[in-house]
Amino acid sequence: MNTPDLGLPVDVPSTALFTDQYELTMLQAALRGGTADRHSVFEAFTRRLPEGRRYGVVAGTGRVLDAVENFRFDPGVLGFLREQEIVDERTLDWLAGYRFTGDIWGYPEGEVYFPGSPVLRVEGSFAECVVLETVILSILNHDSAIAAAASRMSAAAGGRRLIEMGARRTHELAAVAASRAAYVGGFNSTSDLAAGFRYGIPTVGTSAHAFTLLHDSERDAFRAQVESLGRGTTLLVDTYDVAEAVRTAVEIAGPELGAVRIDSGDLLLVAHRVRQQLDDLGATQTRIVVTSDLDEYAIASLAAAPVDAYGVGTQLVTGSGHPTCSMVYKIVARAQSSDPDAPLHPVAKKSLGGKTSIGGRKWAARRLDAEGVAEAEVVGTGPVPPELADRQLLAHLVKGGEIVTRESLDTVRERHIAARAGLPMSAIQLSRGEPVLPTEFV
């Protein structure tokens, strides 16, 4: 099924106005000044990781490709720009025919990154590259932040299943993107049906406290749910008395009861008590799911608890305290004329306060130690050292305006698991620290 063809409401007909106004005013001035056609190279990168993070996670690349493909100025959009007098008629004529015809290279989605990593490189005329700044950054900053939080939670979970359930804690469209990013970072399923429909992510869900409170007794609620959804369902047992609820749940569903969910209280203590009670009642295969404002630290604290799955909402969709990666999109090289054969020259602004950039079209590679564990992120602008030739990270995503690399979410998810496993073990420590790999500029 090609879900974009179904007219799903989370799709946007055009991404062209996901643009800051200064991108169009720069375009207008460049057209007038004769510099719009100069071949240029832009790179998306971050100067630092959020405090305490040991690595970043590239997520949203697939959405970026969709956004570039749908970056079209249709009559309605052009009419708005004309009515508001945002740009002149010459610029409107140029925008009417806009199609990105350049090349995009990037870290494969799911890969890890570090300060200075050229996560995405966009090449083409200045005009066609500069207008993509905001939409590219909005996707990469959001999705990579969620994926990084998800990755930390996945590592803390130690193989136990993770359910993304944060749709009610964020914007309705951001929730769909967050589900996708969480899946990239290691989550197993989502409660959000739009994410399941749009991206094929497995969906789960049974009932809330409202369903129990609807009925005259907890027993009536459990019986209705089991009769409707089967013995393999998950019953919520903390509406009233947990021990009594567990007893009632097993009486109604039998030892085939799929799972119980605990959403409040001392989760470590309650999980141990519930596990013992389930085992005593013969429900040895019944799983325990815990929810209740979890983050990676809470998940790690439950490592010794008999928990089978975690449901995470607010902390996940807000990046566990870091809702952005602070990525920027900077021009790093440009030609001195509009001649297609004009050589590229490195450019970079000079700035104080930690906002410096390094000019030049960059390559990136990850150097491994003798044991095959990553030891450095190497970024350069000159020839690639022979020993790093087969360790390069940038992949060709768009060639001559045509997307040449599309991947399934499962492929992306598996890549992330492998990339994280290739880092030093300290990468998954939750204690504060510096990036687990240094970035070496050569």
Coordinates of C-alpha atoms in Angstrom, one line a residue:
M1 CA 0.0 0.0 0.0
N2 CA 1.3 3.4 -0.9
T3 CA -0.2 5.4 1.9
P4 CA 0.7 8.9 0.5
D5 CA -1.6 8.2 -2.4
L6 CA -4.6 7.7 0.0
G7 CA -4.8 11.4 0.8
L8 CA -3.8 10.9 4.5
P9 CA -4.5 14.1 6.4
V10 CA -1.0 14.2 7.9
D11 CA 0.4 14.8 4.4
V12 CA 0.8 18.3 3.2
P13 CA 0.2 19.1 -0.5
S14 CA 3.2 21.5 -0.6
T15 CA 6.0 22.1 1.8
A16 CA 7.1 25.3 0.1
L17 CA 5.8 27.6 2.9
F18 CA 7.7 25.7 5.6
T19 CA 10.1 28.5 4.9
D20 CA 11.4 31.5 6.7
Q21 CA 10.7 34.7 4.8
Y22 CA 14.4 35.7 4.7
E23 CA 15.1 32.7 2.5
L24 CA 12.8 34.2 -0.2
T25 CA 14.1 37.8 0.2
M26 CA 17.7 36.4 -0.2
L27 CA 16.5 34.6 -3.3
Q28 CA 15.0 37.8 -4.7
A29 CA 18.2 39.8 -4.0
A30 CA 20.4 37.1 -5.5
L31 CA 18.3 37.0 -8.7
R32 CA 18.6 40.7 -9.0
G33 CA 22.3 40.7 -8.3
G34 CA 23.1 37.9 -10.7
T35 CA 24.4 35.4 -8.1
A36 CA 21.4 33.1 -7.7
D37 CA 22.9 30.6 -10.2
R38 CA 26.3 30.2 -8.5
H39 CA 26.9 26.6 -7.6
S40 CA 26.8 26.3 -3.8
V41 CA 27.3 23.7 -1.1
F42 CA 25.3 23.8 2.1
E43 CA 25.7 21.5 5.1
A44 CA 23.5 20.6 8.0
F45 CA 25.5 19.9 11.2
T46 CA 25.5 20.7 14.9
R47 CA 28.3 22.4 16.8
R48 CA 27.6 20.5 20.0
L49 CA 25.4 17.7 21.4
P50 CA 22.8 18.5 24.0
E51 CA 24.2 18.4 27.5
G52 CA 24.8 14.9 28.7
R53 CA 24.3 13.2 25.4
R54 CA 27.1 10.9 24.2
Y55 CA 26.0 10.6 20.6
G56 CA 23.3 11.9 18.2
V57 CA 21.0 9.9 16.0
V58 CA 20.2 10.8 12.4
A59 CA 16.5 10.6 11.9
G60 CA 14.0 12.2 9.5
T61 CA 16.1 11.8 6.4
G62 CA 13.2 10.0 4.6
R63 CA 10.9 12.8 5.6
V64 CA 13.4 15.3 4.3
L65 CA 13.4 13.6 0.9
D66 CA 9.6 13.7 0.8
A67 CA 9.7 17.4 1.7
V68 CA 12.2 18.3 -1.0
E69 CA 10.1 16.3 -3.5
N70 CA 7.0 18.2 -2.5
F71 CA 8.6 21.6 -2.4
R72 CA 6.3 23.2 -5.0
F73 CA 4.9 26.7 -5.3
D74 CA 1.4 26.1 -6.5
P75 CA -1.0 28.9 -7.5
G76 CA -2.4 29.3 -4.0
V77 CA 1.0 29.7 -2.4
L78 CA 2.1 32.1 -5.1
G79 CA -1.0 34.1 -4.7
F80 CA -0.3 34.4 -1.0
L81 CA 3.2 35.6 -1.7
R82 CA 2.0 38.1 -4.2
E83 CA -0.8 39.4 -2.0
Q84 CA 1.5 39.9 0.9
E85 CA 4.1 41.5 -1.3
I86 CA 6.8 39.2 0.1
V87 CA 8.7 39.0 -3.2
D88 CA 8.6 40.7 -6.5
E89 CA 7.1 39.3 -9.8
R90 CA 10.4 38.1 -11.1
T91 CA 11.0 36.0 -8.1
L92 CA 7.4 34.7 -8.2
D93 CA 8.0 33.6 -11.8
W94 CA 11.1 31.8 -10.7
L95 CA 9.4 30.1 -7.8
A96 CA 6.5 29.0 -10.1
G97 CA 8.9 26.6 -11.9
Y98 CA 10.9 25.5 -8.8
R99 CA 12.2 22.0 -8.8
F100 CA 15.2 21.0 -6.9
T101 CA 17.7 19.8 -9.5
G102 CA 20.8 19.4 -7.4
D103 CA 22.4 16.6 -5.3
I104 CA 22.0 15.7 -1.7
W105 CA 24.4 13.5 0.3
G106 CA 23.9 12.6 3.9
Y107 CA 24.5 10.2 6.8
P108 CA 22.2 7.2 6.2
E109 CA 19.2 7.5 8.5
G110 CA 19.7 5.7 11.7
E111 CA 23.4 6.4 11.8
V112 CA 24.9 8.2 14.8
Y113 CA 26.6 11.5 14.6
F114 CA 28.8 13.9 16.6
P115 CA 29.6 17.6 16.8
G116 CA 30.7 18.8 13.3
S117 CA 29.4 15.7 11.5
P118 CA 28.1 16.9 8.0
V119 CA 24.8 15.1 8.6
L120 CA 23.4 16.4 5.3
R121 CA 25.1 18.1 2.3
V122 CA 23.0 19.9 -0.3
E123 CA 24.5 21.0 -3.6
G124 CA 23.1 23.0 -6.5
S125 CA 22.5 26.6 -7.3
F126 CA 22.4 29.0 -4.4
A127 CA 18.8 29.8 -5.2
E128 CA 17.5 26.2 -5.2
C129 CA 19.5 25.3 -2.1
V130 CA 18.9 28.3 0.1
V131 CA 15.1 28.0 0.1
L132 CA 15.3 24.5 1.6
E133 CA 16.9 25.6 4.9
T134 CA 14.0 25.8 7.2
V135 CA 12.1 22.7 6.1
I136 CA 15.3 20.6 6.3
L137 CA 16.2 21.9 9.7
S138 CA 12.7 21.6 11.2
I139 CA 12.6 17.9 10.3
L140 CA 16.1 16.9 11.2
N141 CA 16.1 18.9 14.5
H142 CA 12.8 17.4 15.7
D143 CA 13.2 13.8 14.5
S144 CA 16.8 13.4 15.5
A145 CA 16.0 14.7 19.0
I146 CA 13.2 12.2 19.4
A147 CA 15.3 9.4 18.0
A148 CA 18.2 10.2 20.4
A149 CA 15.9 10.0 23.4
A150 CA 14.4 6.8 22.1
S151 CA 17.8 5.3 21.6
R152 CA 18.8 6.1 25.2
M153 CA 15.5 4.6 26.4
S154 CA 16.1 1.5 24.2
A155 CA 19.5 1.0 25.6
A156 CA 18.2 1.4 29.1
A157 CA 15.4 -1.1 28.5
G158 CA 18.0 -3.8 27.7
G159 CA 15.9 -5.7 25.1
R160 CA 12.5 -5.3 26.8
R161 CA 9.8 -4.0 24.5
L162 CA 9.0 -0.3 24.3
I163 CA 5.7 1.3 23.3
E164 CA 5.5 4.9 22.1
M165 CA 2.4 6.6 23.5
G166 CA 3.0 10.3 23.4
A167 CA 0.5 11.5 20.8
R168 CA -1.6 13.3 23.3
R169 CA 1.4 15.2 24.6
T170 CA 2.4 17.0 21.4
H171 CA 1.0 18.6 18.2
E172 CA -1.1 16.1 16.3
L173 CA 1.2 16.1 13.2
A174 CA 4.4 16.2 15.3
A175 CA 3.1 13.0 17.0
V176 CA 3.2 11.1 13.8
A177 CA 6.8 12.2 13.1
A178 CA 7.7 11.4 16.7
S179 CA 6.3 7.9 16.4
R180 CA 8.5 7.4 13.3
A181 CA 11.6 8.7 15.0
A182 CA 11.0 6.6 18.1
Y183 CA 10.8 3.5 15.9
V184 CA 14.1 4.4 14.3
G185 CA 15.6 4.8 17.8
G186 CA 14.5 1.3 19.0
F187 CA 10.9 1.4 20.0
N188 CA 8.8 -1.5 19.0
S189 CA 5.3 -0.1 18.6
T190 CA 3.1 3.0 18.9
S191 CA -0.4 3.8 20.2
D192 CA -0.9 6.4 17.4
L193 CA -3.0 5.0 14.5
A194 CA -1.9 7.8 12.1
A195 CA 1.7 6.7 12.5
G196 CA 0.7 3.1 11.9
F197 CA -1.3 4.0 8.8
R198 CA 1.4 6.4 7.4
Y199 CA 4.5 4.4 8.2
G200 CA 3.5 0.8 8.9
I201 CA 4.6 1.0 12.5
P202 CA 3.0 -1.8 14.6
T203 CA 0.2 -0.3 16.8
V204 CA -1.1 -1.4 20.2
G205 CA -3.7 -0.4 22.7
T206 CA -6.4 -1.8 24.9
S207 CA -8.1 0.4 27.6
A208 CA -7.7 3.3 30.0
H209 CA -9.0 4.0 33.5
A210 CA -12.1 5.5 31.9
F211 CA -13.2 2.1 30.7
T212 CA -13.0 0.6 34.2
L213 CA -14.8 3.6 35.8
L214 CA -17.6 3.3 33.2
H215 CA -18.7 0.0 34.7
D216 CA -20.4 -0.8 37.9
S217 CA -17.5 -2.9 39.0
E218 CA -13.9 -3.7 38.0
R219 CA -15.0 -7.2 37.4
D220 CA -17.6 -6.1 34.9
A221 CA -15.0 -4.0 33.1
F222 CA -12.5 -6.8 32.9
R223 CA -15.2 -9.3 31.7
A224 CA -16.4 -7.0 29.0
Q225 CA -12.8 -6.4 27.7
V226 CA -11.9 -10.1 27.7
E227 CA -15.1 -11.0 26.0
S228 CA -14.4 -8.4 23.3
L229 CA -10.6 -8.6 22.9
G230 CA -9.8 -12.2 24.0
R231 CA -7.8 -13.6 26.9
G232 CA -4.5 -12.2 25.4
T233 CA -5.6 -8.7 26.1
T234 CA -3.8 -6.3 28.6
L235 CA -5.9 -5.4 31.6
L236 CA -5.2 -2.1 33.5
V237 CA -5.0 -3.1 37.2
D238 CA -4.3 0.1 39.2
T239 CA -7.7 1.8 39.1
Y240 CA -8.6 0.7 42.7
D241 CA -6.6 -2.0 44.5
V242 CA -3.9 -3.6 42.5
A243 CA -3.8 -7.0 44.3
E244 CA -7.6 -7.4 44.1
A245 CA -7.5 -6.3 40.4
V246 CA -4.8 -8.9 39.5
R247 CA -6.8 -11.6 41.3
T248 CA -10.0 -10.7 39.4
A249 CA -8.1 -10.4 36.1
V250 CA -6.8 -14.0 36.4
E251 CA -10.2 -15.3 37.5
I252 CA -11.8 -13.9 34.4
A253 CA -9.1 -14.5 31.8
G254 CA -7.4 -17.5 33.3
P255 CA -3.7 -18.1 33.2
E256 CA -3.8 -17.2 29.5
L257 CA -4.2 -13.5 30.4
G258 CA -1.9 -11.6 28.0
A259 CA -0.6 -8.8 30.3
V260 CA -1.4 -6.4 33.1
R261 CA -0.6 -2.8 33.0
I262 CA 0.6 -0.7 36.0
D263 CA 0.3 3.1 35.6
S264 CA 1.0 4.4 39.1
G265 CA 2.7 3.9 42.4
D266 CA 6.1 2.6 43.3
L267 CA 6.6 0.7 40.0
L268 CA 9.6 -1.3 41.2
L269 CA 7.8 -2.5 44.3
V270 CA 4.5 -3.0 42.7
A271 CA 6.0 -4.9 39.7
H272 CA 7.7 -7.4 42.1
R273 CA 4.5 -7.9 44.0
V274 CA 2.4 -8.4 40.9
R275 CA 4.8 -10.8 39.4
Q276 CA 4.7 -12.9 42.5
Q277 CA 1.0 -12.8 42.6
L278 CA 0.6 -13.8 39.0
D279 CA 3.0 -16.7 39.4
D280 CA 1.1 -17.9 42.5
L281 CA -2.1 -17.8 40.5
G282 CA -0.6 -19.9 37.7
A283 CA -0.4 -17.0 35.2
T284 CA 3.3 -17.4 34.8
Q285 CA 3.3 -16.3 31.2
T286 CA 1.3 -13.1 31.8
R287 CA 3.4 -10.1 31.0
I288 CA 3.8 -6.9 33.0
V289 CA 3.6 -3.5 31.3
V290 CA 4.5 -0.3 33.2
T291 CA 3.7 3.2 32.2
S292 CA 3.5 6.5 34.2
D293 CA 5.8 9.4 33.0
L294 CA 8.8 7.2 32.3
D295 CA 12.1 8.4 30.9
E296 CA 15.5 6.7 30.3
Y297 CA 16.4 7.1 34.0
A298 CA 13.2 5.6 35.3
I299 CA 13.5 2.7 32.8
A300 CA 17.1 2.1 34.0
S301 CA 15.9 2.1 37.6
L302 CA 13.5 -0.7 36.7
A303 CA 16.2 -3.0 35.3
A304 CA 15.9 -5.4 38.2
A305 CA 12.1 -5.4 38.2
P306 CA 10.1 -8.2 36.5
V307 CA 8.9 -5.8 33.8
D308 CA 8.3 -7.0 30.2
A309 CA 7.5 -3.7 28.5
Y310 CA 7.5 0.0 29.0
G311 CA 5.1 2.6 27.7
V312 CA 6.6 6.1 27.2
G313 CA 4.9 9.3 26.3
T314 CA 5.7 12.8 27.4
Q315 CA 9.4 12.4 27.9
L316 CA 9.9 10.7 24.6
V317 CA 8.0 13.2 22.3
T318 CA 9.8 16.1 24.0
G319 CA 13.2 14.6 23.5
S320 CA 13.6 13.8 27.2
G321 CA 14.5 17.4 28.0
H322 CA 16.2 18.2 24.7
P323 CA 13.5 18.8 22.0
T324 CA 16.0 20.0 19.4
C325 CA 19.5 19.1 18.3
S326 CA 20.5 22.6 17.4
M327 CA 21.4 21.7 13.9
V328 CA 22.3 24.5 11.5
Y329 CA 22.3 24.8 7.7
K330 CA 25.3 26.8 6.5
I331 CA 26.8 27.5 3.1
V332 CA 30.4 26.1 3.1
A333 CA 31.5 26.5 -0.5
R334 CA 30.4 28.4 -3.6
A335 CA 31.6 29.2 -7.1
Q336 CA 32.9 32.7 -8.0
S337 CA 30.6 32.9 -11.0
S338 CA 27.6 31.3 -12.6
D339 CA 29.8 29.4 -15.0
P340 CA 29.0 25.6 -14.5
D341 CA 32.7 24.9 -14.6
A342 CA 33.7 27.6 -12.1
P343 CA 35.7 26.0 -9.2
L344 CA 34.3 26.0 -5.7
H345 CA 35.9 28.0 -3.0
P346 CA 35.4 27.4 0.7
V347 CA 33.5 30.0 2.7
A348 CA 32.6 30.4 6.3
K349 CA 31.6 33.2 8.6
K350 CA 33.9 34.4 11.3
S351 CA 32.1 34.6 14.6
L352 CA 32.7 34.7 18.3
G353 CA 30.8 32.8 21.0
G354 CA 31.1 29.3 19.7
K355 CA 29.3 29.9 16.4
T356 CA 32.2 29.4 14.1
S357 CA 31.9 27.2 11.0
I358 CA 34.5 25.4 8.9
G359 CA 34.4 26.1 5.2
G360 CA 34.7 23.6 2.4
R361 CA 32.8 20.6 1.0
K362 CA 33.3 17.8 3.6
W363 CA 33.6 14.1 3.7
A364 CA 33.3 12.1 6.9
A365 CA 34.5 8.7 8.1
R366 CA 34.6 6.7 11.3
R367 CA 37.9 5.4 12.4
L368 CA 37.9 2.0 14.2
D369 CA 40.4 0.7 16.7
A370 CA 42.1 -2.7 16.5
E371 CA 39.0 -4.4 18.0
G372 CA 36.7 -2.9 15.5
V373 CA 35.2 -0.3 17.9
A374 CA 34.7 3.3 16.7
E375 CA 37.4 5.6 18.1
A376 CA 37.0 8.9 16.2
E377 CA 34.7 10.8 13.8
V378 CA 37.1 12.1 11.1
V379 CA 35.9 15.1 9.0
G380 CA 37.9 16.6 6.2
T381 CA 37.8 18.7 3.0
G382 CA 40.8 17.3 1.1
P383 CA 41.6 13.8 -0.2
V384 CA 40.2 11.0 1.9
P385 CA 43.1 9.0 3.5
P386 CA 43.3 5.5 2.0
E387 CA 42.8 3.8 5.3
L388 CA 39.4 5.6 5.7
A389 CA 38.2 5.1 2.1
D390 CA 35.9 2.2 3.1
R391 CA 34.7 3.9 6.3
Q392 CA 33.0 6.9 4.7
L393 CA 29.6 7.8 6.0
L394 CA 28.0 10.1 3.4
A395 CA 25.6 8.4 1.1
H396 CA 24.1 9.8 -2.2
L397 CA 20.4 10.5 -1.5
V398 CA 19.4 12.8 -4.4
K399 CA 21.2 12.9 -7.8
G400 CA 20.2 15.6 -10.3
G401 CA 17.0 16.2 -8.5
E402 CA 16.0 12.6 -8.5
I403 CA 15.8 10.6 -5.2
V404 CA 18.1 7.6 -5.6
T405 CA 17.9 6.2 -2.0
R406 CA 14.7 5.3 -0.3
E407 CA 14.8 2.8 2.6
S408 CA 12.3 1.0 4.8
L409 CA 11.9 2.0 8.4
D410 CA 13.0 -1.5 9.4
T411 CA 16.2 -1.1 7.5
V412 CA 16.8 2.3 9.2
R413 CA 16.0 0.8 12.6
E414 CA 18.4 -2.1 12.1
R415 CA 21.1 0.3 11.0
H416 CA 20.8 2.3 14.2
I417 CA 21.0 -0.7 16.4
A418 CA 24.2 -1.7 14.6
A419 CA 25.7 1.8 14.7
R420 CA 25.1 2.1 18.4
A421 CA 26.6 -1.3 19.0
G422 CA 29.8 -0.2 17.2
L423 CA 30.4 2.6 19.7
P424 CA 32.4 2.3 22.9
M425 CA 30.4 0.8 25.7
S426 CA 30.3 4.1 27.6
A427 CA 28.0 5.5 24.8
I428 CA 25.0 4.0 26.6
Q429 CA 25.9 5.3 30.1
L430 CA 23.2 7.7 31.4
S431 CA 25.7 9.7 33.5
R432 CA 26.6 13.1 32.2
G433 CA 29.7 13.1 29.9
E434 CA 31.2 14.3 26.7
P435 CA 30.5 12.8 23.3
V436 CA 31.8 9.3 23.2
L437 CA 33.8 10.0 20.1
P438 CA 36.0 13.0 19.4
T439 CA 35.6 14.8 16.1
E440 CA 38.9 15.2 14.3
F441 CA 39.1 17.8 11.5
V442 CA 41.7 17.1 8.8

